[in-house]
Amino acid sequence: MEKTLSIVKPDGTRKNIIGEVIKRFEQRGLRITALKMLRLSQDEAKLFYIIHREKPFYESLTSFMSEGPIVVMVIEGEHAITMVREIMGATNPKEAAQGTIRSDFATSVEHNIVHGSDSKESAAYEIPFFFSSLDIF
């Protein structure tokens, strides 16, 4: 079984669609093995998104990610990383397949409702950023 991290971003919590996001993962046979709501400081968001520090959107992304509560979750299942990314849809909601989370709810590339680990290496960094092994069931 593969594990991945997903985040309902501040725009998703504001739109009150946390349950809808979780439902879409669960309906595809994925299992939520850890879940919590929190608010990142901008410094914490910068650390989480450190891989993007040289990119032009880094400051606006980290500012956005610290502007309200987020919901972080560990998701488990066969091919969980690929499945979560498929359910989320393309980063740009205009390019996201119909019926994906981003096509249905996102307003822009940055305000795109959800985050998901893009590889096993990313998941290995991102999951322990938010959860200890004792938090994951």
Coordinates of N, CA and C in Angstrom, one line a residue:
M1 N 0.8 -1.2 0.0 CA 0.0 0.0 0.0 C 0.9 1.2 0.0
E2 N 0.5 2.2 -0.8 CA 1.2 3.4 -0.9 C 0.5 4.5 -0.1
K3 N 1.3 5.4 0.5 CA 0.8 6.5 1.3 C 1.2 7.8 0.6
T4 N 0.3 8.8 0.7 CA 0.5 10.1 0.1 C -0.1 11.2 1.0
L5 N 0.3 12.4 0.8 CA -0.3 13.5 1.6 C -1.2 14.3 0.7
S6 N -2.3 14.8 1.2 CA -3.2 15.7 0.5 C -3.5 16.8 1.5
I7 N -3.7 18.0 1.0 CA -4.1 19.2 1.8 C -5.3 19.8 1.2
V8 N -6.3 20.1 2.0 CA -7.4 21.0 1.5 C -6.9 22.4 1.9
K9 N -6.7 23.2 0.9 CA -6.0 24.5 1.1 C -7.1 25.5 1.7
P10 N -6.6 26.7 2.1 CA -7.5 27.7 2.7 C -8.7 28.0 1.8
D11 N -8.6 28.0 0.5 CA -9.8 28.3 -0.3 C -10.8 27.2 -0.2
G12 N -10.3 25.9 0.0 CA -11.2 24.8 0.2 C -11.9 24.8 1.5
T13 N -11.2 25.2 2.6 CA -11.8 25.2 3.9 C -12.8 26.4 3.9
R14 N -12.5 27.5 3.3 CA -13.4 28.6 3.2 C -14.7 28.3 2.5
K15 N -14.6 27.5 1.4 CA -15.8 27.1 0.6 C -16.6 25.9 1.3
N16 N -16.1 25.5 2.5 CA -16.7 24.4 3.2 C -16.9 23.1 2.4
I17 N -15.9 22.7 1.8 CA -15.9 21.5 0.9 C -15.0 20.4 1.4
I18 N -14.6 20.5 2.7 CA -13.7 19.5 3.2 C -14.3 18.1 3.0
G19 N -15.5 17.9 3.4 CA -16.2 16.6 3.3 C -16.3 16.1 1.9
E20 N -16.5 17.0 1.0 CA -16.6 16.7 -0.4 C -15.3 16.1 -1.0
V21 N -14.2 16.8 -0.6 CA -12.9 16.4 -1.0 C -12.6 15.0 -0.5
I22 N -12.8 14.8 0.8 CA -12.6 13.5 1.4 C -13.5 12.4 0.8
K23 N -14.7 12.7 0.5 CA -15.6 11.8 -0.1 C -15.1 11.3 -1.5
R24 N -14.6 12.2 -2.2 CA -14.1 11.9 -3.6 C -12.9 10.9 -3.5
F25 N -12.1 11.1 -2.5 CA -11.0 10.1 -2.3 C -11.5 8.8 -1.8
E26 N -12.4 8.8 -0.9 CA -12.9 7.5 -0.3 C -13.8 6.8 -1.4
Q27 N -14.5 7.5 -2.2 CA -15.3 6.8 -3.2 C -14.4 6.1 -4.2
R28 N -13.2 6.4 -4.3 CA -12.3 5.7 -5.3 C -11.5 4.6 -4.6
G29 N -11.9 4.3 -3.3 CA -11.3 3.2 -2.6 C -10.1 3.5 -1.8
L30 N -9.8 4.8 -1.7 CA -8.6 5.2 -0.9 C -9.1 5.4 0.6
R31 N -8.1 5.3 1.5 CA -8.4 5.3 2.9 C -7.7 6.4 3.6
I32 N -8.4 7.2 4.4 CA -7.8 8.3 5.1 C -7.2 7.7 6.4
T33 N -5.9 7.8 6.6 CA -5.2 7.1 7.7 C -4.8 8.1 8.8
A34 N -4.8 9.4 8.5 CA -4.5 10.5 9.4 C -5.2 11.8 8.9
L35 N -5.6 12.6 9.8 CA -6.4 13.8 9.4 C -6.3 14.9 10.5
K36 N -6.0 16.1 10.2 CA -6.1 17.2 11.1 C -6.3 18.5 10.4
M37 N -6.8 19.5 11.2 CA -7.0 20.9 10.7 C -6.0 21.7 11.5
L38 N -5.3 22.6 10.8 CA -4.3 23.5 11.4 C -4.2 24.8 10.6
R39 N -3.4 25.7 11.1 CA -3.1 26.9 10.4 C -1.6 27.1 10.4
L40 N -1.0 27.1 9.2 CA 0.4 27.3 9.0 C 0.8 28.8 9.2
S41 N 1.9 29.0 9.8 CA 2.5 30.4 9.7 C 3.2 30.5 8.4
Q42 N 3.5 31.7 8.0 CA 4.1 31.8 6.7 C 5.5 31.1 6.7
D43 N 6.2 31.2 7.8 CA 7.5 30.5 7.9 C 7.3 29.0 7.7
E44 N 6.3 28.4 8.3 CA 6.0 27.0 8.1 C 5.7 26.6 6.7
A45 N 4.9 27.5 6.1 CA 4.5 27.3 4.7 C 5.7 27.4 3.8
K46 N 6.6 28.3 4.1 CA 7.9 28.4 3.3 C 8.7 27.1 3.5
L47 N 8.8 26.6 4.6 CA 9.5 25.3 4.9 C 8.9 24.2 4.1
F48 N 7.5 24.1 4.2 CA 6.8 23.0 3.5 C 7.1 23.1 2.0
Y49 N 7.0 24.3 1.4 CA 7.1 24.4 0.0 C 8.6 24.8 -0.4
I50 N 9.6 24.5 0.4 CA 11.0 24.8 0.1 C 11.4 24.4 -1.3
I51 N 10.9 23.4 -1.8 CA 11.3 22.9 -3.1 C 11.0 24.0 -4.2
H52 N 10.1 24.9 -3.9 CA 9.7 25.9 -4.9 C 10.3 27.3 -4.6
R53 N 11.3 27.3 -3.7 CA 11.8 28.6 -3.2 C 12.4 29.5 -4.3
E54 N 12.8 28.9 -5.4 CA 13.4 29.7 -6.5 C 12.4 30.1 -7.6
K55 N 11.2 29.7 -7.4 CA 10.1 29.9 -8.4 C 9.4 31.3 -8.1
P56 N 8.9 31.9 -9.2 CA 8.3 33.3 -9.0 C 7.1 33.3 -8.1
F57 N 6.4 32.1 -8.0 CA 5.1 32.1 -7.2 C 5.3 31.7 -5.8
Y58 N 6.6 31.5 -5.3 CA 6.8 31.0 -4.0 C 6.3 31.9 -2.9
E59 N 6.5 33.2 -3.0 CA 6.0 34.2 -1.9 C 4.5 34.2 -1.9
S60 N 3.8 34.3 -3.1 CA 2.4 34.3 -3.1 C 1.8 33.0 -2.6
L61 N 2.4 31.9 -3.0 CA 1.9 30.6 -2.5 C 2.0 30.4 -1.0
T62 N 3.1 30.8 -0.5 CA 3.3 30.6 1.0 C 2.4 31.6 1.8
S63 N 2.2 32.8 1.2 CA 1.3 33.7 1.8 C -0.1 33.2 1.8
F64 N -0.6 32.7 0.7 CA -1.9 32.1 0.6 C -2.1 30.9 1.5
M65 N -1.1 30.0 1.6 CA -1.2 28.8 2.4 C -1.2 29.1 3.9
S66 N -0.9 30.4 4.3 CA -0.9 30.7 5.7 C -2.0 31.7 6.0
E67 N -2.9 31.9 5.1 CA -4.0 32.9 5.3 C -5.2 32.3 6.0
G68 N -5.3 31.0 6.2 CA -6.5 30.4 6.9 C -6.2 29.0 7.2
P69 N -7.2 28.3 7.8 CA -7.0 26.9 8.2 C -6.9 26.0 6.9
I70 N -6.1 24.9 7.1 CA -6.0 23.9 6.1 C -6.3 22.5 6.8
V71 N -6.6 21.6 6.0 CA -6.8 20.2 6.5 C -5.8 19.3 5.8
V72 N -5.0 18.7 6.6 CA -3.9 17.8 6.0 C -4.4 16.4 6.3
M73 N -4.1 15.5 5.4 CA -4.5 14.1 5.5 C -3.5 13.2 4.9
V74 N -3.3 12.0 5.5 CA -2.5 10.9 4.8 C -3.5 10.0 4.2
I75 N -3.3 9.7 3.0 CA -4.2 8.8 2.2 C -3.4 7.6 1.8
E76 N -4.1 6.4 1.9 CA -3.4 5.2 1.7 C -4.3 4.4 0.6
G77 N -3.5 3.7 -0.2 CA -4.2 2.8 -1.2 C -3.2 2.4 -2.2
E78 N -3.6 1.4 -3.1 CA -2.8 1.1 -4.2 C -2.7 2.2 -5.2
H79 N -1.4 2.6 -5.5 CA -1.2 3.7 -6.4 C -1.8 5.0 -5.9
A80 N -1.8 5.2 -4.6 CA -2.4 6.4 -4.0 C -1.9 7.7 -4.6
I81 N -0.6 7.8 -4.8 CA -0.1 9.1 -5.3 C -0.8 9.4 -6.7
T82 N -0.8 8.5 -7.6 CA -1.3 8.7 -8.9 C -2.8 8.9 -8.8
M83 N -3.5 8.1 -8.0 CA -5.0 8.3 -7.9 C -5.4 9.6 -7.3
V84 N -4.7 10.0 -6.3 CA -5.0 11.3 -5.6 C -4.8 12.4 -6.7
R85 N -3.8 12.4 -7.4 CA -3.5 13.4 -8.4 C -4.5 13.4 -9.5
E86 N -5.0 12.2 -9.9 CA -6.0 12.1 -10.9 C -7.4 12.7 -10.4
I87 N -7.7 12.4 -9.1 CA -8.9 12.9 -8.5 C -8.9 14.4 -8.4
M88 N -7.7 15.0 -8.0 CA -7.6 16.4 -7.9 C -7.7 17.1 -9.2
G89 N -7.1 16.6 -10.3 CA -7.1 17.2 -11.6 C -5.9 18.1 -11.8
A90 N -5.7 18.6 -13.0 CA -4.5 19.4 -13.3 C -4.4 20.6 -12.4
T91 N -3.2 21.1 -12.1 CA -3.0 22.3 -11.3 C -3.8 23.5 -11.7
N92 N -3.8 23.7 -13.0 CA -4.6 24.8 -13.6 C -6.0 24.2 -13.8
P93 N -7.0 24.8 -13.1 CA -8.4 24.3 -13.2 C -9.0 24.4 -14.6
K94 N -8.5 25.3 -15.4 CA -8.9 25.4 -16.8 C -8.5 24.2 -17.6
E95 N -7.4 23.5 -17.2 CA -6.9 22.3 -17.9 C -7.3 21.0 -17.2
A96 N -8.0 21.1 -16.0 CA -8.4 19.9 -15.3 C -9.6 19.2 -15.9
A97 N -9.5 17.9 -15.9 CA -10.6 17.1 -16.5 C -11.9 17.4 -15.8
Q98 N -13.0 17.3 -16.5 CA -14.3 17.5 -15.9 C -14.5 16.5 -14.8
G99 N -15.1 17.0 -13.7 CA -15.4 16.1 -12.6 C -14.3 15.9 -11.6
T100 N -13.2 16.6 -11.8 CA -12.1 16.6 -10.8 C -12.4 17.7 -9.8
I101 N -11.7 17.6 -8.7 CA -11.9 18.6 -7.6 C -11.6 19.9 -8.2
R102 N -10.5 20.1 -8.8 CA -10.0 21.4 -9.3 C -11.0 22.0 -10.4
S103 N -11.4 21.1 -11.3 CA -12.4 21.6 -12.3 C -13.7 22.1 -11.7
D104 N -14.1 21.4 -10.7 CA -15.4 21.7 -10.0 C -15.3 22.9 -9.1
F105 N -14.2 23.1 -8.4 CA -14.2 24.1 -7.3 C -13.1 25.2 -7.4
A106 N -12.0 24.9 -8.1 CA -10.9 25.9 -8.1 C -11.1 27.1 -8.9
T107 N -10.5 28.2 -8.6 CA -10.6 29.5 -9.3 C -9.4 29.9 -10.1
S108 N -8.2 29.3 -9.7 CA -7.0 29.7 -10.4 C -5.9 28.7 -10.1
V109 N -4.8 28.8 -10.7 CA -3.7 27.9 -10.6 C -3.2 27.9 -9.1
E110 N -3.2 29.0 -8.5 CA -2.8 29.1 -7.1 C -3.9 28.7 -6.1
H111 N -5.1 29.2 -6.4 CA -6.2 28.9 -5.5 C -6.9 27.7 -6.1
N112 N -6.3 26.6 -5.9 CA -6.8 25.4 -6.6 C -7.3 24.3 -5.6
I113 N -7.7 24.7 -4.5 CA -8.4 23.9 -3.5 C -7.6 22.8 -2.8
V114 N -6.7 22.0 -3.5 CA -6.0 20.9 -2.9 C -4.6 20.8 -3.3
H115 N -3.8 20.2 -2.5 CA -2.4 19.8 -2.8 C -2.3 18.3 -2.6
G116 N -1.5 17.7 -3.4 CA -1.2 16.3 -3.3 C 0.3 16.0 -3.6
S117 N 0.9 15.2 -2.9 CA 2.3 14.8 -3.1 C 2.4 14.3 -4.6
D118 N 3.5 14.7 -5.3 CA 3.6 14.4 -6.7 C 4.5 13.2 -6.9
S119 N 5.1 12.6 -5.9 CA 6.0 11.5 -6.0 C 6.2 10.8 -4.7
K120 N 6.8 9.6 -4.7 CA 7.1 8.9 -3.4 C 8.1 9.7 -2.6
E121 N 9.0 10.4 -3.3 CA 10.0 11.2 -2.6 C 9.3 12.4 -1.9
S122 N 8.4 13.1 -2.6 CA 7.7 14.2 -2.0 C 6.8 13.7 -0.8
A123 N 6.1 12.6 -1.0 CA 5.3 12.1 0.1 C 6.2 11.7 1.3
A124 N 7.4 11.2 1.1 CA 8.3 10.9 2.2 C 8.7 12.1 3.0
Y125 N 8.8 13.3 2.3 CA 9.1 14.6 3.0 C 7.8 15.2 3.6
E126 N 6.7 15.1 2.9 CA 5.5 15.9 3.3 C 4.8 15.2 4.4
I127 N 4.6 13.9 4.4 CA 3.9 13.2 5.5 C 4.5 13.5 6.9
P128 N 5.8 13.3 7.1 CA 6.3 13.6 8.4 C 6.4 15.1 8.8
F129 N 6.2 15.9 7.8 CA 6.1 17.4 8.1 C 4.9 17.6 9.0
F130 N 3.9 16.9 8.8 CA 2.6 17.1 9.6 C 2.3 16.0 10.6
F131 N 2.8 14.8 10.4 CA 2.3 13.7 11.2 C 3.5 12.9 11.7
S132 N 3.5 12.4 12.9 CA 4.4 11.4 13.4 C 3.9 10.1 13.1
S133 N 4.7 9.1 13.2 CA 4.2 7.7 12.9 C 3.1 7.3 13.8
L134 N 3.1 7.8 15.0 CA 2.0 7.5 16.0 C 0.6 8.1 15.6
D135 N 0.6 9.1 14.7 CA -0.6 9.8 14.2 C -1.3 9.0 13.1
I136 N -0.6 8.1 12.4 CA -1.1 7.4 11.2 C -1.6 6.0 11.6
F137 N -2.8 5.8 11.2 CA -3.4 4.5 11.5 C -3.5 3.6 10.3

